[in-house]
PDB file of C-alpha atoms in Angstrom:
ATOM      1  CA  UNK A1102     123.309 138.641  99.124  1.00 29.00           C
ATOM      2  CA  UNK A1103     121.173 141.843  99.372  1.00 27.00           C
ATOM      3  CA  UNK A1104     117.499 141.594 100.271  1.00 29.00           C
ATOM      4  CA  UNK A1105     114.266 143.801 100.309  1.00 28.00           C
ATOM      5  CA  UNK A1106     112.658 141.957 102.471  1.00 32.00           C
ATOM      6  CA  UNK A1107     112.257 142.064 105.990  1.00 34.00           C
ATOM      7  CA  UNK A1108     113.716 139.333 107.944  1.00 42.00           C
ATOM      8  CA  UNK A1109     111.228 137.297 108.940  1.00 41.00           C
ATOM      9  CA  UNK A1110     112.881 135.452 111.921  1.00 43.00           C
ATOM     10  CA  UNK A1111     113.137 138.525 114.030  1.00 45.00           C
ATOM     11  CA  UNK A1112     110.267 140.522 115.975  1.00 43.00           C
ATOM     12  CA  UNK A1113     110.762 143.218 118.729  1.00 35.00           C
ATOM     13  CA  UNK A1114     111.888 142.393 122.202  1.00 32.00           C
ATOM     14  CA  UNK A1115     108.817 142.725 123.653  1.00 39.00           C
ATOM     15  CA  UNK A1116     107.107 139.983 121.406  1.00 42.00           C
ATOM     16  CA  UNK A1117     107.927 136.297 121.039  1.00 46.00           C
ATOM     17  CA  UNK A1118     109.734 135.040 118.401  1.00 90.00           C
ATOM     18  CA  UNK A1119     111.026 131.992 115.956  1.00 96.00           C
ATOM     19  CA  UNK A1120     114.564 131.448 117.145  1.00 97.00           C
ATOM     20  CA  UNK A1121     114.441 127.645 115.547  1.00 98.00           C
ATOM     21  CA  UNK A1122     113.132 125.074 112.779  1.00 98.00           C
ATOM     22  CA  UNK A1123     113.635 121.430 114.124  1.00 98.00           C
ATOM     23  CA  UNK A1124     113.208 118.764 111.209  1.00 98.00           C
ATOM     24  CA  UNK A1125     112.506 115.481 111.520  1.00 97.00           C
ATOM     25  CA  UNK A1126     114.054 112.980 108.490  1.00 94.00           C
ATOM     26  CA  UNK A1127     112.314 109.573 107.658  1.00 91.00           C
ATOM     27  CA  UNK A1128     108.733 110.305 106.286  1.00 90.00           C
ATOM     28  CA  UNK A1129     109.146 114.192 106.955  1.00 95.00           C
ATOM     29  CA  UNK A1130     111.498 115.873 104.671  1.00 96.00           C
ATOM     30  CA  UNK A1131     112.319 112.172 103.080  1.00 91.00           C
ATOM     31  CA  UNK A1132     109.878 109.339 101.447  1.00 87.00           C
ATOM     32  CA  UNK A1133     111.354 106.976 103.308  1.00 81.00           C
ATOM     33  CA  UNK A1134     109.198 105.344 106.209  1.00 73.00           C
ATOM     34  CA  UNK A1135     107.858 103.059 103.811  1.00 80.00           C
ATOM     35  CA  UNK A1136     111.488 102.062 102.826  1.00 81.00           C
ATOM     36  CA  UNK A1137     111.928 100.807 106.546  1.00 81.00           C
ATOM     37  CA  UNK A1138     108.969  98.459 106.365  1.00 86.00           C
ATOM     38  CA  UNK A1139     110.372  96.975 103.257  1.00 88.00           C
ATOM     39  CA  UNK A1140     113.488  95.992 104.824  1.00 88.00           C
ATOM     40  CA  UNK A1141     111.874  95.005 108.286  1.00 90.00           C
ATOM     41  CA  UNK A1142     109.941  92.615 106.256  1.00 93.00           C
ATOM     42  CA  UNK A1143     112.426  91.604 103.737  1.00 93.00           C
ATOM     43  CA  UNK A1144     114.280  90.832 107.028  1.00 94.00           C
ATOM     44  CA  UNK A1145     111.853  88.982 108.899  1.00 94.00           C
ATOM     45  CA  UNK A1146     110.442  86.908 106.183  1.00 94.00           C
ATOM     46  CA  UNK A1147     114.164  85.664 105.698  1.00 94.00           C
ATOM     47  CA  UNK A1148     113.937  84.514 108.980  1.00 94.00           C
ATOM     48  CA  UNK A1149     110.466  82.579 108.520  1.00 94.00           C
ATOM     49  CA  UNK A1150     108.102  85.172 110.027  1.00 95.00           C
ATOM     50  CA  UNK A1151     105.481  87.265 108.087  1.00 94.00           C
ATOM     51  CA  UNK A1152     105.147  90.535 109.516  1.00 93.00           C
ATOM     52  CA  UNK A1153     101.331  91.658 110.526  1.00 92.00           C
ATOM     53  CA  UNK A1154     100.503  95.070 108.173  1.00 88.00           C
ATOM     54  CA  UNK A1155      99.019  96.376 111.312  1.00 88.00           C
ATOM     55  CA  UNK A1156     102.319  96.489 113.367  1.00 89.00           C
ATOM     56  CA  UNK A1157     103.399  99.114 110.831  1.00 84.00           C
ATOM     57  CA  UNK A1158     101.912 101.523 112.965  1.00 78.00           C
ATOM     58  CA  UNK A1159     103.412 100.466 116.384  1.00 79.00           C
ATOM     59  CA  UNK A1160     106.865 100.852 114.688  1.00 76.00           C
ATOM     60  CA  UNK A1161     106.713 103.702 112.658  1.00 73.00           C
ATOM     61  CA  UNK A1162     108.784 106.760 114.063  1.00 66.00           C
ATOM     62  CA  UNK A1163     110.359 105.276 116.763  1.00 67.00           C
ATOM     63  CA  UNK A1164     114.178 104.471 117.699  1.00 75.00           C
ATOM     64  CA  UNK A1165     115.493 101.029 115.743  1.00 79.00           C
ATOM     65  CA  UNK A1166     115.736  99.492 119.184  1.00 82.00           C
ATOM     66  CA  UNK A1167     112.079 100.033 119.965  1.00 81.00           C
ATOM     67  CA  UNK A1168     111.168  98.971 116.666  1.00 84.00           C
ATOM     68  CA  UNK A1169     112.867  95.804 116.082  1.00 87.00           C
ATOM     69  CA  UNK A1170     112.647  94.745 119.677  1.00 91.00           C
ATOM     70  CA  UNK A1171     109.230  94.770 119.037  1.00 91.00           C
ATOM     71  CA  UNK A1172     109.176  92.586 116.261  1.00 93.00           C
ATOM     72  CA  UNK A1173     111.695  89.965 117.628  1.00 93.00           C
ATOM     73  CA  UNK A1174     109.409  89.854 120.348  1.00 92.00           C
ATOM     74  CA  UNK A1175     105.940  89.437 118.452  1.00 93.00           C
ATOM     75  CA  UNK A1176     107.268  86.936 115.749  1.00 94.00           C
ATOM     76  CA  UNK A1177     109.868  84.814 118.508  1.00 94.00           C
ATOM     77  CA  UNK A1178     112.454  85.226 115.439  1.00 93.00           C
ATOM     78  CA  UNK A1179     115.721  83.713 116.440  1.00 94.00           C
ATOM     79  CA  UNK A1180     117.998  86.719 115.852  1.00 94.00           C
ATOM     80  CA  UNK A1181     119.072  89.454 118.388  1.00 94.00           C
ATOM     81  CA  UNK A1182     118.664  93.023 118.990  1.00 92.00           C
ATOM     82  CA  UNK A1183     121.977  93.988 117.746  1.00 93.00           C
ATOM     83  CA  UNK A1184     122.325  91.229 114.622  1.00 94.00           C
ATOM     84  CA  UNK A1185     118.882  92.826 113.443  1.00 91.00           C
ATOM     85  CA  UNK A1186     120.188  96.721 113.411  1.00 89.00           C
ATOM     86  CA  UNK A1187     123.137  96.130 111.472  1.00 91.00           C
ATOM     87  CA  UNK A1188     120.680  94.402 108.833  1.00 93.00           C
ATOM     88  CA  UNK A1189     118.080  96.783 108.919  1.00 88.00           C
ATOM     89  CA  UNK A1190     120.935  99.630 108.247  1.00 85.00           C
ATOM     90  CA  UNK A1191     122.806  97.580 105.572  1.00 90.00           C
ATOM     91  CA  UNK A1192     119.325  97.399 104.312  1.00 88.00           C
ATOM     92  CA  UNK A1193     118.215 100.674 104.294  1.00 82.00           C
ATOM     93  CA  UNK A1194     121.406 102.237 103.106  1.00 84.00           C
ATOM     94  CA  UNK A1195     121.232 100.184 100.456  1.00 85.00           C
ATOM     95  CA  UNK A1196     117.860 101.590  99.558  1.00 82.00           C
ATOM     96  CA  UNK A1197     118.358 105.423  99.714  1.00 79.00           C
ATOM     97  CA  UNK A1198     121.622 104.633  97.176  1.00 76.00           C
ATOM     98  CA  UNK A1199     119.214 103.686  94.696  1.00 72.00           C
ATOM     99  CA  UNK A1200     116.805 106.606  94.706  1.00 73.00           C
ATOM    100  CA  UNK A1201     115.801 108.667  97.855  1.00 85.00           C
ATOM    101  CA  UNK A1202     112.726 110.601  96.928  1.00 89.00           C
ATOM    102  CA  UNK A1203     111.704 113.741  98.861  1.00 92.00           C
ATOM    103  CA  UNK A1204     108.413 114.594 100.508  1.00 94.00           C
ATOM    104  CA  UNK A1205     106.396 117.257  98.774  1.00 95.00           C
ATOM    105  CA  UNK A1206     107.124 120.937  99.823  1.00 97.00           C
ATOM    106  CA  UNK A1207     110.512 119.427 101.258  1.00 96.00           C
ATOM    107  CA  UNK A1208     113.623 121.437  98.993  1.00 95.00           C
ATOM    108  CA  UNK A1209     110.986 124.480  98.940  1.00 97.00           C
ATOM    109  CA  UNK A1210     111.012 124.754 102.605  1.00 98.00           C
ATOM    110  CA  UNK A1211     114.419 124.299 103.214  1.00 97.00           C
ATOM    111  CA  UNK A1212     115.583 126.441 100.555  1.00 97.00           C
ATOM    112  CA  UNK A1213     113.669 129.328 102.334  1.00 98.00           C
ATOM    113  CA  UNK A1214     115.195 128.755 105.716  1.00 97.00           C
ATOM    114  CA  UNK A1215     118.221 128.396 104.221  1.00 97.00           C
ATOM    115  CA  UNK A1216     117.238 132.255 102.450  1.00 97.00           C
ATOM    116  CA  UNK A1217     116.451 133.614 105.922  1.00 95.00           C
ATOM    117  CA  UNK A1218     119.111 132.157 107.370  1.00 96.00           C
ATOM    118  CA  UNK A1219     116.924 130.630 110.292  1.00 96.00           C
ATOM    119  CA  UNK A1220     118.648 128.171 112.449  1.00 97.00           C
ATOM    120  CA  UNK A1221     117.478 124.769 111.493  1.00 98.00           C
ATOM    121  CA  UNK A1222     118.075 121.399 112.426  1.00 98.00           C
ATOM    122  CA  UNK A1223     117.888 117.754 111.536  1.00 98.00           C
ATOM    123  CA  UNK A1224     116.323 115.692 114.493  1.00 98.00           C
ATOM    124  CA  UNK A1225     116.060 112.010 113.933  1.00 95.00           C
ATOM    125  CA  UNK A1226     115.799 108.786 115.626  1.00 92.00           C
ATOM    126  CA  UNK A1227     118.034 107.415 112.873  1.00 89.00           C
ATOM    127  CA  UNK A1228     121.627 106.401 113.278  1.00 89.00           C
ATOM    128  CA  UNK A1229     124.490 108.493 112.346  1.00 94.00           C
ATOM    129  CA  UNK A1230     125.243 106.496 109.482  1.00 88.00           C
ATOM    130  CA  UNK A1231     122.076 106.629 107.821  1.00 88.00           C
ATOM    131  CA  UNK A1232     121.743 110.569 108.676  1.00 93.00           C
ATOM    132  CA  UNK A1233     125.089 111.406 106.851  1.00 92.00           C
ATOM    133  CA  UNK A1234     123.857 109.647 103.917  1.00 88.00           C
ATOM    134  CA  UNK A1235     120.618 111.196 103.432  1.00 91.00           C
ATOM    135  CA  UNK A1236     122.332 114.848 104.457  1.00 92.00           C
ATOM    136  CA  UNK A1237     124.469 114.445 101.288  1.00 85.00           C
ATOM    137  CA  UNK A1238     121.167 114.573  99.194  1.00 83.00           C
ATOM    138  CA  UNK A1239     119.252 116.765 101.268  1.00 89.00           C
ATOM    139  CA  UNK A1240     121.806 119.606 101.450  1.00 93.00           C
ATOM    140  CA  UNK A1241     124.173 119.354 104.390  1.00 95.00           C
ATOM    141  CA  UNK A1242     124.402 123.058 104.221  1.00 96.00           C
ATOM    142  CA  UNK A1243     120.539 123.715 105.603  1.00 97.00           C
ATOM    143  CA  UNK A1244     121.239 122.784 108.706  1.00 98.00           C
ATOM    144  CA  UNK A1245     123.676 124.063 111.321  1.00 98.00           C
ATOM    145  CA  UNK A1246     123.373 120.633 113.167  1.00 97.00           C
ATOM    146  CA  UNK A1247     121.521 117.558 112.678  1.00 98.00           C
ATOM    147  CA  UNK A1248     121.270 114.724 115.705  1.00 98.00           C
ATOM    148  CA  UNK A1249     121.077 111.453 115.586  1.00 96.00           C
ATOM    149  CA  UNK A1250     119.156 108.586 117.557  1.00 93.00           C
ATOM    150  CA  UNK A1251     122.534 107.020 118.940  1.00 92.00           C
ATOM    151  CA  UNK A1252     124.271 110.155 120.055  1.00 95.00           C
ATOM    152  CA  UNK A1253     121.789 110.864 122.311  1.00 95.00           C
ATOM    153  CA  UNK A1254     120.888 109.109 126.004  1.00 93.00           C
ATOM    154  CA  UNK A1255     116.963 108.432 125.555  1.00 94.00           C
ATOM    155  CA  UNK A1256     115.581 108.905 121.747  1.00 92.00           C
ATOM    156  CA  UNK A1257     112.124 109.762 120.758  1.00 93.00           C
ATOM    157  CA  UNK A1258     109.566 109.851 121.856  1.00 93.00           C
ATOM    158  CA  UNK A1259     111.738 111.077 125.092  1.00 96.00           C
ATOM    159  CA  UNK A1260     112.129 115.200 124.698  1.00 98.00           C
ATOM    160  CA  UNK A1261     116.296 114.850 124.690  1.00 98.00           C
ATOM    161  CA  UNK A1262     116.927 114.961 121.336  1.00 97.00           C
ATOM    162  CA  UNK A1263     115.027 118.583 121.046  1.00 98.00           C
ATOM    163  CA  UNK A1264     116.718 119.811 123.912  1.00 98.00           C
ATOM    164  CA  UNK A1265     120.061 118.779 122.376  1.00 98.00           C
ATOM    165  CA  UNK A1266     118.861 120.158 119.465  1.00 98.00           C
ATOM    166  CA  UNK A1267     117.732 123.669 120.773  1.00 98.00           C
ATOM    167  CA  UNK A1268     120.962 123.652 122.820  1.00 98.00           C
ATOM    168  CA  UNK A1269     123.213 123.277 120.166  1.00 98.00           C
ATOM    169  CA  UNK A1270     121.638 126.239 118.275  1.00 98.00           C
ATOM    170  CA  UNK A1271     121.740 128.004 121.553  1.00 97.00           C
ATOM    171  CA  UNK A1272     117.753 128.812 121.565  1.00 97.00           C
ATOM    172  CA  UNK A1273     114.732 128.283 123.532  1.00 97.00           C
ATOM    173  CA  UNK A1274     112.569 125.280 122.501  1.00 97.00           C
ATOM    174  CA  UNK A1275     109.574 127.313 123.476  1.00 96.00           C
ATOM    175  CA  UNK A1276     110.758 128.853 120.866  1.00 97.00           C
ATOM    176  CA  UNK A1277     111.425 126.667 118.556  1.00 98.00           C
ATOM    177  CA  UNK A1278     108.956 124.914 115.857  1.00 98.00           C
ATOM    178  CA  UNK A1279     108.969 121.157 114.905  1.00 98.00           C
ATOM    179  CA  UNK A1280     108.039 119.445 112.081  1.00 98.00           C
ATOM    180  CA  UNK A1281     107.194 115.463 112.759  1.00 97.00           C
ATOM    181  CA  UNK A1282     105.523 113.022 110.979  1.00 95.00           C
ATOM    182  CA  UNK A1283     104.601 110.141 113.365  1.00 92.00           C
ATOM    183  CA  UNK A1284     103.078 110.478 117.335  1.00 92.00           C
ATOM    184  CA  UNK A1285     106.350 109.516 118.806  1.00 93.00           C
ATOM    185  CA  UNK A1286     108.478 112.255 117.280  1.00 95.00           C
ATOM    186  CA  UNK A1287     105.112 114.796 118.158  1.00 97.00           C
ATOM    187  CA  UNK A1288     105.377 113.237 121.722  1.00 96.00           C
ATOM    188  CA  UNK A1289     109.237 113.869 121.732  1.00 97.00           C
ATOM    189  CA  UNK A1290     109.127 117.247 120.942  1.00 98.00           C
ATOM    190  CA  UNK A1291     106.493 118.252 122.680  1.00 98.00           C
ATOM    191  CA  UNK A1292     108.013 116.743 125.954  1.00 98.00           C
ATOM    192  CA  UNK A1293     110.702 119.505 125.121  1.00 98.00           C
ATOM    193  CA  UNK A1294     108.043 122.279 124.858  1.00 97.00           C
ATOM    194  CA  UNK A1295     108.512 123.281 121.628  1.00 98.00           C
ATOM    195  CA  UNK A1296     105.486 124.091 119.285  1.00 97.00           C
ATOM    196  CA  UNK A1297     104.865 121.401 116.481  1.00 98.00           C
ATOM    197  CA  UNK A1298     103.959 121.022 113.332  1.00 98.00           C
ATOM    198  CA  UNK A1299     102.107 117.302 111.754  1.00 98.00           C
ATOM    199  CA  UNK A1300     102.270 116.213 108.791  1.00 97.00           C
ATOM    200  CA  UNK A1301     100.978 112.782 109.313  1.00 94.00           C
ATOM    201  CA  UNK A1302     102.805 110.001 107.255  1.00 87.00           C
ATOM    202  CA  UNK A1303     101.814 106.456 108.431  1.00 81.00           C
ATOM    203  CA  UNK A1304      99.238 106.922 111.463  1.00 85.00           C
ATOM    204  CA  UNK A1305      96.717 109.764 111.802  1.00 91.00           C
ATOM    205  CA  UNK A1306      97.783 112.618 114.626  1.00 94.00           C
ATOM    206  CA  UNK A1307      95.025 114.575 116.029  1.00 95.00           C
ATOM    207  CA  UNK A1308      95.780 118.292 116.871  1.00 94.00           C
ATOM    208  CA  UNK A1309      96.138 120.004 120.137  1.00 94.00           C
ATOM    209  CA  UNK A1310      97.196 122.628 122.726  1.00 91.00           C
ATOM    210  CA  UNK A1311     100.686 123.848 120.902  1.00 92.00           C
ATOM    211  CA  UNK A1312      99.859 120.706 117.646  1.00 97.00           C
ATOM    212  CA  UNK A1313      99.047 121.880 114.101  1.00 97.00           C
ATOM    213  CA  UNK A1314      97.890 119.374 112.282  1.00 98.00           C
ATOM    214  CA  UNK A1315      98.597 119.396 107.988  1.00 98.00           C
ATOM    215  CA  UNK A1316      97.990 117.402 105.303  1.00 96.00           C
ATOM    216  CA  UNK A1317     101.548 118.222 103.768  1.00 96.00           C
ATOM    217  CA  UNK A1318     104.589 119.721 103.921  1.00 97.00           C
ATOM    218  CA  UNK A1319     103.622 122.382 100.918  1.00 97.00           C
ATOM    219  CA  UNK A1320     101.197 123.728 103.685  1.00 97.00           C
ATOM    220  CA  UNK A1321     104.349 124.828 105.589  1.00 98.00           C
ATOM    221  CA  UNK A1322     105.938 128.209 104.445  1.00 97.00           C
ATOM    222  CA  UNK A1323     108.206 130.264 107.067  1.00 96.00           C
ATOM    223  CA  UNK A1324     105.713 132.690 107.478  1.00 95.00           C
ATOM    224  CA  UNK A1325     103.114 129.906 109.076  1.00 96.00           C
ATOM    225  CA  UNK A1326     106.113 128.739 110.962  1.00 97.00           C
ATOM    226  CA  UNK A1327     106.091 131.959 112.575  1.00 96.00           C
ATOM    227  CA  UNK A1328     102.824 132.459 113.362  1.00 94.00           C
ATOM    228  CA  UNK A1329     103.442 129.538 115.623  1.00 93.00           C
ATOM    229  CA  UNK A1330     104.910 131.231 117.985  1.00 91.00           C
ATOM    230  CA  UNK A1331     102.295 133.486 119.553  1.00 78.00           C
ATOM    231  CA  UNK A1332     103.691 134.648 123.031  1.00 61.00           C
TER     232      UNK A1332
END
């Protein structure tokens, strides 16, 4: 395809540039956070517990052990760490075969990536299983990679899998920019140094040094994306 316009992820080699878009899935590019809590307390109330509303917030975002351990622990449910995954992914993959709605601004975005042929990425705390499922309605062919939360050592909030991530594209995180949705995934990628983008889904983020803090995804073009990296 033949275009007029400039590309937009390339500056001179004296400036800094966007080498990278890393994407977060659940509650980012997907309306789906709020399918997790359904089947955590679909789950638990099976078991005889009633899951506090406020513990929402302590599991939002992070890796399924995290999260579930979590609840075992505060409702003493007789059921292990590994019995609990496989039910939470039977239950969410159930779920996203039914409907899996996107966030606002999501296809848009990608779409225009995909046009400027930046390198993007999915980067999720999620299983393989549950990524390859939502890839085949998000358009496998926007990203050159996509990681998942078992294929890596240490998962969010820990930086790895943004290094992975920008290693596999064979960029700089510093030059990369992130777009999260929850504290832990901010906290993971900014432990890898890369600039970030927050569009808060569950839990309010605050901005800071290297944080950009939106109300939605339709706020985020490639051109603000850019801007992001500064020097």
């Amino acid at each position: 395809m033949t275009s007029t316009v400039p590309a937009l992820g390339t500056r001179t080699a004296e400036g800094s540039a966007l080498q990278a878009v890393l994407l977060d899935m659940d509650g980012t590019l997907v309306d789906t956070e709020g399918f997790w809590w359904d089947v955590e307390v679909e789950i638990f109330a099976a078991l005889g517990h009633t899951l506090d509303d406020s513990w929402r917030h302590v599991v939002v975002g992070g890796p399924m052990t995290r999260s579930a351990g979590f609840l075992i622990e505060a409702t003493g449910a007789d059921i292990t760490l590994a019995e609990v995954t496989v039910l939470l992914n039977q239950g969410f993959e159930a779920r996203i075969g039914q409907a899996l709605p996107l966030m606002p601004g999501a296809a848009r975005l990608l779409a225009e990536l995909s046009e400027y042929e930046i390198p993007t990425a999915l980067v999720s705390a999620s299983h393989r299983r549950i990524i390859d499922r939502v890839l085949s309605s998000l358009g496998s062919q926007h990203f050159a990679l996509s990681v998942a939360g078992d294929e890596v050592r240490r998962t969010k909030p820990h930086p790895d899998p943004y290094l992975v991530a920008a290693a596999g594209l064979g960029v700089d995180p510093a030059r990369c920019a992130v777009v999260e949705d929850t504290a832990t995934g901010v906290a993971a990628a900014e432990a890898a140094g890369c600039h970030v983008v927050a569009v808060p889904s569950v839990a309010p983020i605050t901005p800071a040094a290297r944080r950009t803090v939106v109300s939605s995804l339709e706020e985020v073009d490639l051109a603000f994306l850019r801007g992001l990296i500064t020097g």
